[in-house]
Coordinates of C-alpha atoms in Angstrom, one line a residue:
X1 CA 10.0 18.2 -7.0
X2 CA 9.8 15.1 -4.8
X3 CA 9.8 15.7 -1.1
X4 CA 12.3 13.8 1.0
X5 CA 11.7 12.5 4.5
X6 CA 14.1 10.8 7.0
X7 CA 12.7 8.2 9.4
X8 CA 14.7 7.1 12.4
X9 CA 13.6 3.9 14.0
X10 CA 12.4 2.8 10.6
X11 CA 12.9 -0.9 11.5
X12 CA 10.5 -0.7 14.4
X13 CA 6.8 -1.4 14.7
X14 CA 5.7 2.2 14.0
X15 CA 8.7 3.3 11.9
X16 CA 7.9 0.7 9.2
X17 CA 4.4 2.1 8.7
X18 CA 5.6 5.7 8.8
X19 CA 7.9 4.8 5.9
X20 CA 5.1 3.1 3.9
X21 CA 2.6 6.0 4.4
X22 CA 5.1 8.6 3.3
X23 CA 6.1 6.6 0.3
X24 CA 2.4 6.1 -0.6
X25 CA 2.0 9.8 -0.6
X26 CA 4.9 10.2 -3.1
X27 CA 7.7 11.1 -0.7
X28 CA 11.2 9.8 -1.2
X29 CA 12.1 8.2 2.2
X30 CA 15.5 7.5 3.7
X31 CA 15.2 4.8 6.4
X32 CA 17.6 4.5 9.4
X33 CA 17.9 2.0 12.2
X34 CA 20.5 0.8 14.6
X35 CA 20.3 -2.8 15.8
X36 CA 18.3 -4.0 12.8
X37 CA 20.0 -2.0 9.9
X38 CA 20.1 -3.7 6.5
X39 CA 21.5 -3.0 3.0
X40 CA 18.6 -0.6 2.4
X41 CA 18.2 0.8 5.9
X42 CA 21.1 3.1 7.0
X43 CA 22.7 2.4 10.4
X44 CA 22.4 5.4 12.6
X45 CA 22.9 5.8 16.3
X46 CA 20.8 8.9 17.2
X47 CA 22.8 9.4 20.4
X48 CA 25.8 10.2 18.2
X49 CA 25.3 13.9 17.3
X50 CA 28.1 13.9 14.7
X51 CA 26.6 11.0 12.8
X52 CA 23.2 12.6 12.9
X53 CA 24.6 15.9 11.5
X54 CA 26.6 14.1 8.8
X55 CA 23.5 12.2 7.6
X56 CA 21.3 15.3 7.6
X57 CA 23.9 17.2 5.5
X58 CA 24.0 14.4 2.9
X59 CA 20.5 15.1 1.6
X60 CA 18.0 17.9 1.3
X61 CA 15.3 16.7 3.7
X62 CA 12.0 18.5 4.4
X63 CA 10.6 16.3 7.1
X64 CA 12.0 13.9 9.7
X65 CA 9.9 11.5 11.9
X66 CA 11.5 9.9 14.9
X67 CA 10.2 6.6 16.2
X68 CA 13.4 5.7 17.8
X69 CA 13.0 5.5 21.6
X70 CA 13.0 3.3 24.7
X71 CA 9.3 2.7 24.8
X72 CA 9.2 0.1 27.6
X73 CA 8.3 1.5 31.2
X74 CA 10.0 -1.6 32.7
X75 CA 13.2 -1.2 30.7
X76 CA 13.3 2.6 31.5
X77 CA 13.2 1.8 35.2
X78 CA 15.9 -0.8 34.8
X79 CA 18.2 1.6 32.9
X80 CA 17.3 5.2 33.8
X81 CA 20.5 6.7 32.3
X82 CA 20.1 4.9 29.0
X83 CA 16.5 5.9 28.9
X84 CA 17.3 9.6 29.4
X85 CA 20.1 9.4 26.8
X86 CA 17.8 8.1 24.1
X87 CA 14.5 9.7 25.0
X88 CA 15.8 13.1 26.1
X89 CA 19.3 13.9 25.1
X90 CA 19.2 12.3 21.7
X91 CA 15.9 14.0 21.0
X92 CA 17.5 17.4 22.0
X93 CA 20.3 16.7 19.6
X94 CA 17.9 15.8 16.8
X95 CA 15.8 18.9 17.3
X96 CA 18.7 21.2 17.2
X97 CA 20.2 19.5 14.1
X98 CA 16.9 19.5 12.2
X99 CA 15.8 23.0 13.2
X100 CA 19.1 24.5 12.2
X101 CA 18.7 22.9 8.8
X102 CA 15.0 24.0 8.3
X103 CA 13.8 20.4 8.6
X104 CA 10.4 19.6 10.2
X105 CA 10.8 17.2 13.1
X106 CA 7.8 15.0 14.2
X107 CA 8.4 13.6 17.6
X108 CA 6.4 10.6 18.7
X109 CA 5.4 10.9 22.4
X110 CA 3.1 9.0 24.6
X111 CA -0.2 9.2 26.6
X112 CA 1.9 8.3 29.7
X113 CA 2.8 12.0 30.1
X114 CA -0.6 12.3 31.9
X115 CA -1.4 10.9 35.4
X116 CA -4.4 8.9 34.2
X117 CA -6.4 9.1 37.4
X118 CA -10.0 7.9 37.3
X119 CA -12.4 10.5 36.0
X120 CA -9.8 12.8 34.4
X121 CA -9.7 11.6 30.8
X122 CA -10.0 12.5 28.0
X123 CA -7.0 14.8 28.2
X124 CA -6.7 17.8 25.9
X125 CA -3.2 18.5 24.4
X126 CA -2.8 21.5 26.7
X127 CA -3.9 19.6 29.9
X128 CA -1.6 19.5 32.9
X129 CA 1.0 16.7 32.7
X130 CA 2.2 14.5 35.5
X131 CA 3.8 11.3 34.4
X132 CA 3.2 8.3 36.6
X133 CA 6.6 6.6 35.8
X134 CA 10.1 7.3 34.5
X135 CA 9.2 6.3 30.9
X136 CA 6.5 9.0 30.8
X137 CA 8.8 11.5 32.4
X138 CA 11.6 11.0 29.9
X139 CA 9.1 11.3 27.0
X140 CA 7.8 14.5 28.6
X141 CA 11.3 15.8 28.9
X142 CA 11.8 14.9 25.2
X143 CA 8.8 17.0 24.3
X144 CA 10.2 20.0 26.2
X145 CA 13.5 19.6 24.4
X146 CA 11.8 19.6 21.1
X147 CA 9.8 22.7 21.7
X148 CA 12.7 24.6 23.2
X149 CA 15.1 23.7 20.3
X150 CA 12.6 24.6 17.6
X151 CA 10.9 27.7 19.1
X152 CA 12.5 30.0 16.6
X153 CA 11.6 28.0 13.5
X154 CA 8.4 26.3 14.7
X155 CA 9.7 23.2 12.9
X156 CA 9.1 20.8 15.8
X157 CA 5.8 19.0 16.4
X158 CA 5.0 16.6 19.2
X159 CA 2.5 13.8 18.4
X160 CA 1.3 11.8 21.4
X161 CA -0.1 8.4 20.8
X162 CA -1.4 5.5 23.1
X163 CA -0.4 1.8 23.0
X164 CA 0.1 0.7 19.4
X165 CA -0.6 -2.5 17.4
X166 CA -0.3 -3.6 13.8
X167 CA 1.7 -5.7 11.5
X168 CA 4.8 -7.1 13.3
X169 CA 7.8 -9.2 12.5
X170 CA 7.5 -10.6 16.1
X171 CA 4.6 -10.3 18.5
X172 CA 7.0 -8.8 21.1
X173 CA 7.2 -5.6 19.1
X174 CA 3.8 -4.5 20.4
X175 CA 2.4 -4.6 23.9
X176 CA -0.9 -5.6 22.2
X177 CA 0.2 -8.2 19.6
X178 CA 2.2 -10.0 22.3
X179 CA -1.0 -10.8 24.0
X180 CA -1.5 -13.4 21.3
X181 CA 1.3 -15.3 23.0
X182 CA -0.6 -15.1 26.3
X183 CA -3.8 -16.4 24.7
X184 CA -1.8 -19.3 23.4
X185 CA -0.3 -20.0 26.8
X186 CA -3.8 -19.9 28.4
X187 CA -5.2 -23.0 26.6
X188 CA -4.7 -25.1 29.8
X189 CA -6.7 -24.4 32.9
X190 CA -3.6 -25.0 35.0
X191 CA -1.7 -22.1 33.3
X192 CA -3.3 -19.6 35.8
X193 CA -2.1 -16.5 33.9
X194 CA -3.1 -13.2 35.6
X195 CA -4.0 -10.4 33.2
X196 CA -4.7 -6.8 33.9
X197 CA -8.4 -6.1 33.8
X198 CA -8.2 -2.6 35.4
X199 CA -6.3 -0.1 33.3
X200 CA -8.1 1.3 30.3
X201 CA -6.2 1.2 27.0
X202 CA -7.0 2.6 23.5
X203 CA -5.0 0.4 21.1
X204 CA -4.3 2.4 17.9
X205 CA -3.1 0.9 14.6
X206 CA 0.4 1.9 13.3
X207 CA -1.0 2.4 9.8
X208 CA -3.3 5.1 11.1
X209 CA -0.4 6.8 13.0
X210 CA 1.8 6.7 9.9
X211 CA -1.0 8.3 7.9
X212 CA -1.4 11.1 10.4
X213 CA 2.4 11.7 10.5
X214 CA 2.3 12.3 6.7
X215 CA -0.7 14.5 7.0
X216 CA 1.0 16.6 9.7
X217 CA 4.2 16.9 7.6
X218 CA 2.1 18.1 4.6
X219 CA 0.1 20.6 6.7
X220 CA 3.0 22.1 8.5
X221 CA 5.3 22.3 5.5
X222 CA 2.6 23.8 3.3
X223 CA 2.7 27.2 5.2
X224 CA 5.4 29.7 6.0
X225 CA 7.0 30.2 9.4
X226 CA 4.7 33.0 10.3
X227 CA 1.6 30.9 9.6
X228 CA 3.2 27.9 11.2
X229 CA 3.7 29.8 14.4
X230 CA -0.1 29.9 14.7
X231 CA -0.4 26.1 14.5
X232 CA -0.4 24.0 17.6
X233 CA 3.0 22.4 18.5
X234 CA 1.5 19.5 20.5
X235 CA -1.0 17.1 18.8
X236 CA -2.6 13.9 19.9
X237 CA -4.0 10.9 18.1
X238 CA -5.9 7.9 19.4
X239 CA -8.4 5.3 18.6
X240 CA -11.7 5.5 20.5
X241 CA -11.7 1.7 21.0
X242 CA -11.5 1.0 24.8
X243 CA -10.2 -2.2 26.3
X244 CA -8.4 -3.7 29.2
X245 CA -5.6 -6.2 28.5
X246 CA -7.9 -9.0 29.7
X247 CA -10.7 -7.8 27.4
X248 CA -8.2 -7.8 24.4
X249 CA -7.2 -11.4 25.2
X250 CA -10.9 -12.3 25.4
X251 CA -11.5 -10.7 22.0
X252 CA -8.5 -12.4 20.4
X253 CA -9.5 -15.8 21.8
X254 CA -13.0 -15.3 20.4
X255 CA -11.7 -14.4 16.9
X256 CA -9.3 -17.4 16.9
X257 CA -12.1 -19.6 18.3
X258 CA -9.9 -20.6 21.3
X259 CA -10.7 -21.1 24.9
X260 CA -9.2 -18.9 27.6
X261 CA -9.6 -21.1 30.6
X262 CA -6.1 -20.6 31.9
X263 CA -6.3 -16.8 32.2
X264 CA -7.8 -14.7 35.1
X265 CA -8.6 -11.0 34.9
X266 CA -7.2 -8.8 37.7
X267 CA -9.5 -5.9 38.7
X268 CA -6.9 -3.8 40.5
X269 CA -3.7 -1.9 39.8
X270 CA -0.7 -4.2 39.4
X271 CA 2.6 -4.1 41.3
X272 CA 5.9 -3.0 39.8
X273 CA 6.2 0.0 37.6
X274 CA 3.2 2.2 38.1
X275 CA 0.7 2.4 35.2
X276 CA -2.1 5.0 34.8
X277 CA -5.7 4.0 34.9
X278 CA -7.0 6.0 31.9
X279 CA -5.0 8.3 29.7
X280 CA -7.4 8.6 26.8
X281 CA -6.2 11.4 24.5
X282 CA -8.4 14.0 22.9
X283 CA -7.9 14.5 19.2
X284 CA -9.5 17.9 19.1
X285 CA -6.4 19.7 17.9
X286 CA -6.0 17.4 14.8
X287 CA -9.6 17.8 13.9
X288 CA -9.3 21.6 14.1
X289 CA -6.4 21.4 11.6
X290 CA -8.6 19.4 9.2
X291 CA -6.6 16.2 9.6
X292 CA -8.7 13.1 9.6
X293 CA -8.7 11.2 12.9
X294 CA -10.6 8.0 11.9
X295 CA -8.9 4.8 12.8
X296 CA -9.2 1.1 11.9
X297 CA -11.7 -0.6 14.2
X298 CA -9.7 -2.8 16.6
X299 CA -11.9 -5.9 16.3
X300 CA -12.3 -5.6 12.6
X301 CA -8.6 -5.4 12.0
X302 CA -8.0 -8.6 13.8
X303 CA -10.9 -10.3 12.1
X304 CA -9.6 -9.3 8.7
X305 CA -6.1 -10.4 9.6
X306 CA -7.3 -13.8 10.6
X307 CA -9.6 -14.1 7.6
X308 CA -6.8 -13.1 5.2
X309 CA -4.4 -15.5 6.8
X310 CA -7.0 -18.3 6.5
X311 CA -7.6 -17.5 2.9
X312 CA -4.0 -17.5 2.0
X313 CA -3.5 -20.8 3.7
X314 CA -6.3 -22.2 1.6
X315 CA -4.7 -21.0 -1.7
X316 CA -1.9 -22.7 -3.5
X317 CA 1.5 -21.0 -4.0
X318 CA 1.3 -17.8 -6.1
X319 CA 4.5 -18.9 -7.9
X320 CA 2.5 -21.7 -9.4
X321 CA 1.0 -19.1 -11.7
X322 CA 4.4 -17.7 -12.8
X323 CA 5.3 -17.9 -16.5
X324 CA 8.7 -19.4 -15.4
X325 CA 7.2 -21.8 -12.8
X326 CA 8.0 -24.9 -14.9
X327 CA 11.7 -23.9 -15.0
X328 CA 11.7 -23.1 -11.2
X329 CA 13.3 -19.7 -11.8
X330 CA 12.3 -16.3 -10.5
X331 CA 10.5 -13.6 -12.4
X332 CA 12.9 -11.0 -13.8
X333 CA 12.8 -8.3 -16.5
X334 CA 15.3 -6.4 -18.4
X335 CA 15.4 -3.1 -20.3
X336 CA 17.7 -2.5 -23.3
X337 CA 19.1 0.0 -25.8
X338 CA 17.9 -1.3 -29.1
X339 CA 21.1 -0.6 -31.0
X340 CA 23.9 -1.3 -28.6
X341 CA 22.1 -4.2 -26.9
X342 CA 23.2 -2.7 -23.6
X343 CA 21.0 -3.5 -20.6
X344 CA 20.3 -0.3 -18.6
X345 CA 17.9 -1.7 -16.0
X346 CA 17.0 -5.0 -14.5
X347 CA 14.2 -5.7 -12.0
X348 CA 13.1 -8.8 -10.0
X349 CA 15.1 -11.9 -9.6
X350 CA 14.1 -11.9 -5.9
X351 CA 12.2 -14.4 -3.7
X352 CA 8.8 -13.6 -2.2
X353 CA 9.3 -11.4 0.8
X354 CA 12.5 -9.9 -0.5
X355 CA 12.6 -6.2 -1.6
X356 CA 12.2 -6.0 -5.3
X357 CA 10.2 -9.2 -5.7
X358 CA 7.6 -9.5 -8.4
X359 CA 5.8 -12.4 -10.0
X360 CA 4.9 -12.3 -13.7
X361 CA 1.9 -14.5 -14.0
X362 CA 0.1 -16.3 -16.8
X363 CA -3.2 -14.5 -16.8
X364 CA -5.4 -17.6 -17.2
X365 CA -3.6 -19.4 -14.4
X366 CA -3.7 -16.4 -12.2
X367 CA -7.5 -16.0 -12.7
X368 CA -8.0 -19.7 -11.8
X369 CA -5.8 -19.2 -8.7
X370 CA -7.8 -16.2 -7.5
X371 CA -11.0 -18.1 -8.1
X372 CA -10.1 -21.0 -5.8
X373 CA -12.8 -21.7 -3.2
X374 CA -15.1 -19.0 -4.9
X375 CA -18.3 -20.1 -6.6
X376 CA -17.9 -18.0 -9.8
X377 CA -20.9 -18.0 -12.2
X378 CA -19.5 -18.0 -15.7
X379 CA -21.1 -17.2 -19.0
X380 CA -23.2 -14.3 -17.8
X381 CA -23.5 -11.2 -20.0
X382 CA -24.6 -7.9 -18.3
X383 CA -27.7 -6.2 -19.7
X384 CA -28.6 -3.4 -17.2
X385 CA -29.1 -2.7 -13.5
X386 CA -31.8 -1.2 -11.3
X387 CA -30.7 0.7 -8.2
X388 CA -32.9 1.6 -5.2
X389 CA -32.3 2.9 -1.7
X390 CA -32.1 -0.7 -0.4
X391 CA -29.9 -2.4 -3.1
X392 CA -29.1 -3.2 -6.7
X393 CA -30.6 -5.7 -9.1
X394 CA -28.4 -6.7 -12.1
X395 CA -30.1 -8.2 -15.2
X396 CA -28.3 -10.5 -17.6
X397 CA -29.0 -11.2 -21.3
X398 CA -30.1 -14.7 -20.6
X399 CA -33.1 -13.4 -18.7
X400 CA -31.7 -14.1 -15.2
X401 CA -31.0 -11.5 -12.5
X402 CA -29.1 -11.1 -9.2
X403 CA -29.6 -8.8 -6.2
X404 CA -27.1 -7.3 -3.8
X405 CA -26.3 -4.4 -1.6
X406 CA -23.9 -2.9 -4.2
X407 CA -22.6 -3.4 -7.7
X408 CA -18.9 -3.2 -8.6
X409 CA -18.3 -2.9 -12.4
X410 CA -15.0 -4.6 -13.0
X411 CA -15.9 -5.1 -16.7
X412 CA -13.0 -3.6 -18.6
X413 CA -12.2 -0.7 -20.8
X414 CA -15.6 -0.9 -22.6
X415 CA -17.5 -1.3 -19.4
X416 CA -21.3 -1.5 -19.9
X417 CA -21.8 -0.8 -16.2
X418 CA -19.9 2.5 -16.7
X419 CA -22.0 3.3 -19.8
X420 CA -25.2 3.1 -17.7
X421 CA -23.7 4.7 -14.6
X422 CA -22.4 7.7 -16.5
X423 CA -25.1 7.7 -19.2
X424 CA -25.9 11.4 -18.6
X425 CA -22.2 12.4 -19.2
X426 CA -20.6 9.4 -20.9
X427 CA -16.9 10.0 -21.4
X428 CA -15.1 9.5 -24.7
X429 CA -12.0 7.4 -24.3
X430 CA -8.7 9.1 -25.3
X431 CA -7.1 7.6 -28.4
X432 CA -3.3 7.6 -28.2
X433 CA -1.2 8.1 -31.4
X434 CA 0.4 4.6 -31.1
X435 CA 0.5 1.9 -33.7
X436 CA 1.0 -1.8 -33.0
X437 CA 2.1 -5.1 -34.6
X438 CA 1.7 -8.2 -32.4
X439 CA 3.1 -11.7 -32.9
X440 CA 3.0 -15.0 -31.1
X441 CA 5.4 -17.9 -31.5
X442 CA 6.3 -21.3 -30.1
X443 CA 10.0 -21.7 -29.4
X444 CA 12.1 -24.9 -29.0
X445 CA 14.4 -25.3 -26.1
X446 CA 17.5 -23.9 -27.7
X447 CA 15.5 -20.9 -29.0
X448 CA 13.8 -20.0 -25.7
X449 CA 17.0 -20.4 -23.7
X450 CA 18.5 -17.6 -25.8
X451 CA 15.4 -15.5 -24.8
X452 CA 15.9 -16.4 -21.2
X453 CA 19.4 -15.1 -21.4
X454 CA 17.9 -11.7 -22.0
X455 CA 15.3 -12.0 -19.3
X456 CA 13.4 -14.8 -17.6
X457 CA 10.0 -13.1 -17.8
X458 CA 10.0 -10.2 -20.3
X459 CA 12.2 -7.5 -21.8
X460 CA 11.6 -4.1 -23.3
X461 CA 13.8 -2.6 -26.0
X462 CA 13.9 1.1 -26.6
X463 CA 14.8 2.5 -30.1
X464 CA 14.4 5.8 -31.8
X465 CA 10.6 6.3 -32.0
X466 CA 9.6 2.7 -31.3
X467 CA 9.6 0.1 -28.5
X468 CA 9.7 -3.7 -28.7
X469 CA 8.2 -5.8 -25.9
X470 CA 8.8 -9.5 -25.7
X471 CA 7.7 -11.9 -23.0
X472 CA 6.9 -15.5 -22.2
X473 CA 3.4 -16.8 -21.4
X474 CA 4.7 -20.1 -20.2
X475 CA 6.9 -23.1 -20.7
X476 CA 5.6 -26.6 -21.4
X477 CA 5.6 -29.2 -18.6
X478 CA 8.3 -31.2 -20.4
X479 CA 10.3 -28.0 -20.9
X480 CA 10.6 -28.7 -24.6
X481 CA 8.8 -25.6 -25.8
X482 CA 7.9 -22.2 -24.6
X483 CA 5.1 -19.8 -25.7
X484 CA 6.3 -16.2 -26.5
X485 CA 4.6 -13.1 -27.7
X486 CA 5.9 -9.7 -28.8
X487 CA 4.5 -6.4 -29.8
X488 CA 6.3 -3.6 -31.7
X489 CA 4.9 -0.2 -31.2
X490 CA 5.7 3.3 -32.6
X491 CA 4.2 6.7 -32.4
X492 CA 2.2 8.0 -35.3
X493 CA -0.3 10.7 -35.1
X494 CA -2.3 9.1 -37.9
X495 CA -2.9 6.1 -35.7
X496 CA -5.4 8.1 -33.6
X497 CA -7.9 7.3 -36.4
X498 CA -7.8 3.6 -35.8
X499 CA -10.4 2.7 -38.4
X500 CA -8.4 4.2 -41.3
X501 CA -4.9 3.5 -40.2
X502 CA -3.1 1.1 -42.5
X503 CA -2.4 -1.7 -39.8
X504 CA -6.2 -2.1 -39.4
X505 CA -6.5 -3.4 -43.0
X506 CA -3.1 -4.9 -43.7
X507 CA -2.5 -8.6 -44.3
X508 CA -0.5 -10.7 -41.9
X509 CA 2.4 -10.8 -44.4
X510 CA 2.4 -7.0 -44.7
X511 CA 2.4 -6.6 -40.9
X512 CA 5.2 -9.2 -40.5
X513 CA 7.3 -7.6 -43.3
X514 CA 6.9 -4.2 -41.6
X515 CA 8.0 -5.6 -38.2
X516 CA 11.1 -7.3 -39.8
X517 CA 12.1 -4.1 -41.6
X518 CA 11.7 -2.0 -38.4
X519 CA 14.0 -4.3 -36.4
X520 CA 16.8 -4.6 -39.0
X521 CA 18.8 -1.8 -37.4
X522 CA 18.4 -3.3 -33.9
X523 CA 21.0 -5.4 -32.1
X524 CA 20.9 -9.0 -33.4
X525 CA 19.7 -10.3 -29.9
X526 CA 16.4 -8.6 -30.5
X527 CA 15.8 -9.6 -34.1
X528 CA 15.5 -13.3 -33.7
X529 CA 12.1 -13.5 -32.2
X530 CA 10.5 -11.5 -35.0
X531 CA 12.5 -13.3 -37.7
X532 CA 11.3 -16.7 -36.4
X533 CA 7.7 -15.7 -36.2
X534 CA 5.5 -17.3 -38.9
X535 CA 2.8 -15.3 -40.8
X536 CA 0.1 -17.2 -39.0
X537 CA 1.5 -16.0 -35.7
X538 CA 0.6 -12.4 -36.5
X539 CA -2.5 -10.9 -35.0
X540 CA -4.6 -8.9 -37.5
X541 CA -7.0 -7.1 -35.2
X542 CA -5.4 -3.7 -34.8
X543 CA -4.8 -2.7 -31.1
X544 CA -6.4 0.5 -30.0
X545 CA -4.4 2.2 -27.3
X546 CA -6.8 4.2 -25.2
X547 CA -6.9 5.7 -21.7
X548 CA -9.2 7.9 -19.7
X549 CA -8.6 10.2 -16.8
X550 CA -11.4 9.2 -14.5
X551 CA -14.0 11.6 -13.3
X552 CA -16.1 11.6 -10.1
X553 CA -18.9 9.0 -10.0
X554 CA -22.5 9.6 -9.0
X555 CA -23.0 8.8 -5.3
X556 CA -25.0 5.6 -4.8
X557 CA -24.6 1.8 -4.7
X558 CA -22.7 1.4 -7.9
X559 CA -19.0 1.8 -8.4
X560 CA -16.2 0.8 -10.8
X561 CA -12.7 -0.6 -10.5
X562 CA -9.8 -1.4 -12.8
X563 CA -9.9 -0.6 -16.5
X564 CA -13.6 0.3 -16.1
X565 CA -12.7 3.5 -14.3
X566 CA -9.0 4.2 -15.0
X567 CA -7.9 2.4 -18.2
X568 CA -4.2 3.1 -18.9
X569 CA -1.5 2.0 -21.3
X570 CA 0.6 -1.1 -20.4
X571 CA 4.0 0.7 -20.6
X572 CA 4.4 0.8 -16.8
X573 CA 2.8 -2.5 -16.1
X574 CA 0.5 -1.0 -13.5
X575 CA -3.0 -1.6 -14.9
X576 CA -3.7 -5.0 -13.4
X577 CA -2.0 -4.1 -10.1
X578 CA -4.2 -1.0 -9.7
X579 CA -7.2 -3.1 -10.4
X580 CA -6.3 -5.6 -7.6
X581 CA -5.4 -2.7 -5.3
X582 CA -8.9 -1.2 -6.0
X583 CA -10.5 -4.5 -5.0
X584 CA -8.4 -4.9 -1.8
X585 CA -9.0 -1.3 -0.6
X586 CA -12.7 -1.6 -1.3
X587 CA -12.9 -4.9 0.6
X588 CA -10.9 -3.4 3.5
X589 CA -13.3 -0.5 3.8
X590 CA -16.4 -2.7 3.7
X591 CA -14.9 -5.0 6.3
X592 CA -13.8 -2.1 8.5
X593 CA -17.3 -0.5 8.4
X594 CA -19.0 -3.8 9.1
X595 CA -16.8 -4.4 12.1
X596 CA -17.6 -0.9 13.4
X597 CA -21.3 -1.4 12.9
X598 CA -21.2 -4.8 14.6
X599 CA -19.7 -3.2 17.7
X600 CA -22.2 -0.3 17.7
X601 CA -25.1 -2.7 17.1
X602 CA -26.0 -1.1 13.7
X603 CA -27.4 -3.6 11.2
X604 CA -27.3 -1.7 7.9
X605 CA -24.1 -0.7 6.1
X606 CA -24.1 2.8 4.7
X607 CA -23.1 1.7 1.2
X608 CA -23.0 5.1 -0.5
X609 CA -20.7 6.4 2.3
X610 CA -18.3 3.4 1.9
X611 CA -18.2 3.8 -1.9
X612 CA -17.5 7.5 -1.6
X613 CA -14.6 6.8 0.8
X614 CA -13.2 4.2 -1.7
X615 CA -13.6 6.5 -4.7
X616 CA -11.9 9.4 -3.1
X617 CA -8.6 7.4 -2.8
X618 CA -9.1 5.3 -5.9
X619 CA -9.7 8.3 -8.2
X620 CA -6.7 10.3 -7.0
X621 CA -4.5 7.3 -7.4
X622 CA -6.0 6.3 -10.7
X623 CA -5.7 9.7 -12.3
X624 CA -2.0 9.8 -11.4
X625 CA -1.4 6.3 -12.8
X626 CA -3.2 7.1 -16.1
X627 CA -1.0 10.1 -16.7
X628 CA 2.3 8.4 -15.8
X629 CA 1.4 5.4 -18.0
X630 CA 0.5 7.7 -20.8
X631 CA 3.8 9.6 -20.5
X632 CA 5.7 6.2 -20.6
X633 CA 3.8 5.2 -23.7
X634 CA 4.6 8.4 -25.6
X635 CA 8.1 8.9 -24.4

């Protein structure tokens, strides 16, 4: 059964990442906001107790995370009553409502509950509190309200965090990100911008906080009330990266290759609302629970963000790879009942950046797009590799070789890299009982327009015991013709023996006749493509539908991604997406570790450690994807 979580403040800097991390972990998430609610984000005023109760009664929630709060010390001082209403009274209402319904509440608090005097940090979660300003006091009072209202059920957890940064819709969402604006304003010497170079801050990424929230929910809901009563009620999470605001501005300017001549660091406490000097939080309690407390390295995150932005600026528009690019229409797919012709699902049809967007690409064009500005060496065939403690040498069949720190086998379902890596225990791929007939055809304008009326990119037709997939691979520049392909599949236990199955030895005419016969009972809309296909449009090489539930890999400098490690059926359309996700996550881990080492002055990357971290996530995700794709194929 899918767990359900409610996130208040889901439109905010932290709330958005909490939603993403819970969804990545398989939770169903209901998002709420107030001033920035949308069609997918429920509007909820958490000060309104009746509205809160009504929403909680609509669904069966297991966890609730609240990121809704007045988080600005200056705004709290300007409106003390409003700050208390939101940070204290609304929190009390939430805690009562969730606890009485057996829902776990995770309350996001702050490091400003501590005085932050020089020499006192780091603070343990049970250290004496003494907030230096009204904001800290209201958050501390919110903590007390949570703990009081949930003392019988133990379903209230406080998570204290420091200043946050991350992906924003506007720099002003984060007290860290907004410093980019200050860097921009400091390009002129005459700007004379004063920046705090006194208070110590530990900027922590919202993705990491979201991950920890999900880990906490899983941990505290995984035990009964008696066991939960033994768990700590106050937890703390923080990065170990330490900067003043001025040092952050210097770092950002360095990354962006900008001068900072118009900014001056101030080495004393500022005027106005009192801020603490150092409120560094100890993460001991989380560690003792077994919850990982690693964080993205601050400098590395900004370097990667700048590098990614630069890379994307150098690339042409992704939509140029779309199979419908020539027609200037959006990617869209439909799913039909084979006999009634009734559409029961449609996806896509959205612009980039909109929820539900996807882009169905022409594979050759997409490969060329990804290869822009990358010196790819083509026409190389792998022979074998040699691995040592210092690196990997790959040998090719033309007698050449290449050396590197690691080897990533992205060489498909029949991966020769996998064959060598797992030679001692080479897996046998799982043959699925599915038979295929595949056809290709060129359609004229009138013909392809009838196909576009069904779906702009592809459609899938479900019949009794078979499926028909049909999709475009592109439209000619003059829009006069379009290339289409289709495959008809059905379940047959005999197809497991691919070599002896009849489609392997059948003529093109026999395969086409079979396809025409099988679609005779279908709605006329779905018969045309097969009826128009000529004999020479039939592919004779029988398709083998295979998958493999990936096993653990030997630790070292060699790893795998994509079909080389988690080959899956195409019936959920996830294979290529998981391969790209593999690459992105591995690259992110490498960049993160390199950034950490550069700060620490360490020269050598611990490649086996990085690959092990990558494989832990990739294997878990890949195994689940293989099984769901298999179920979709055999359904």
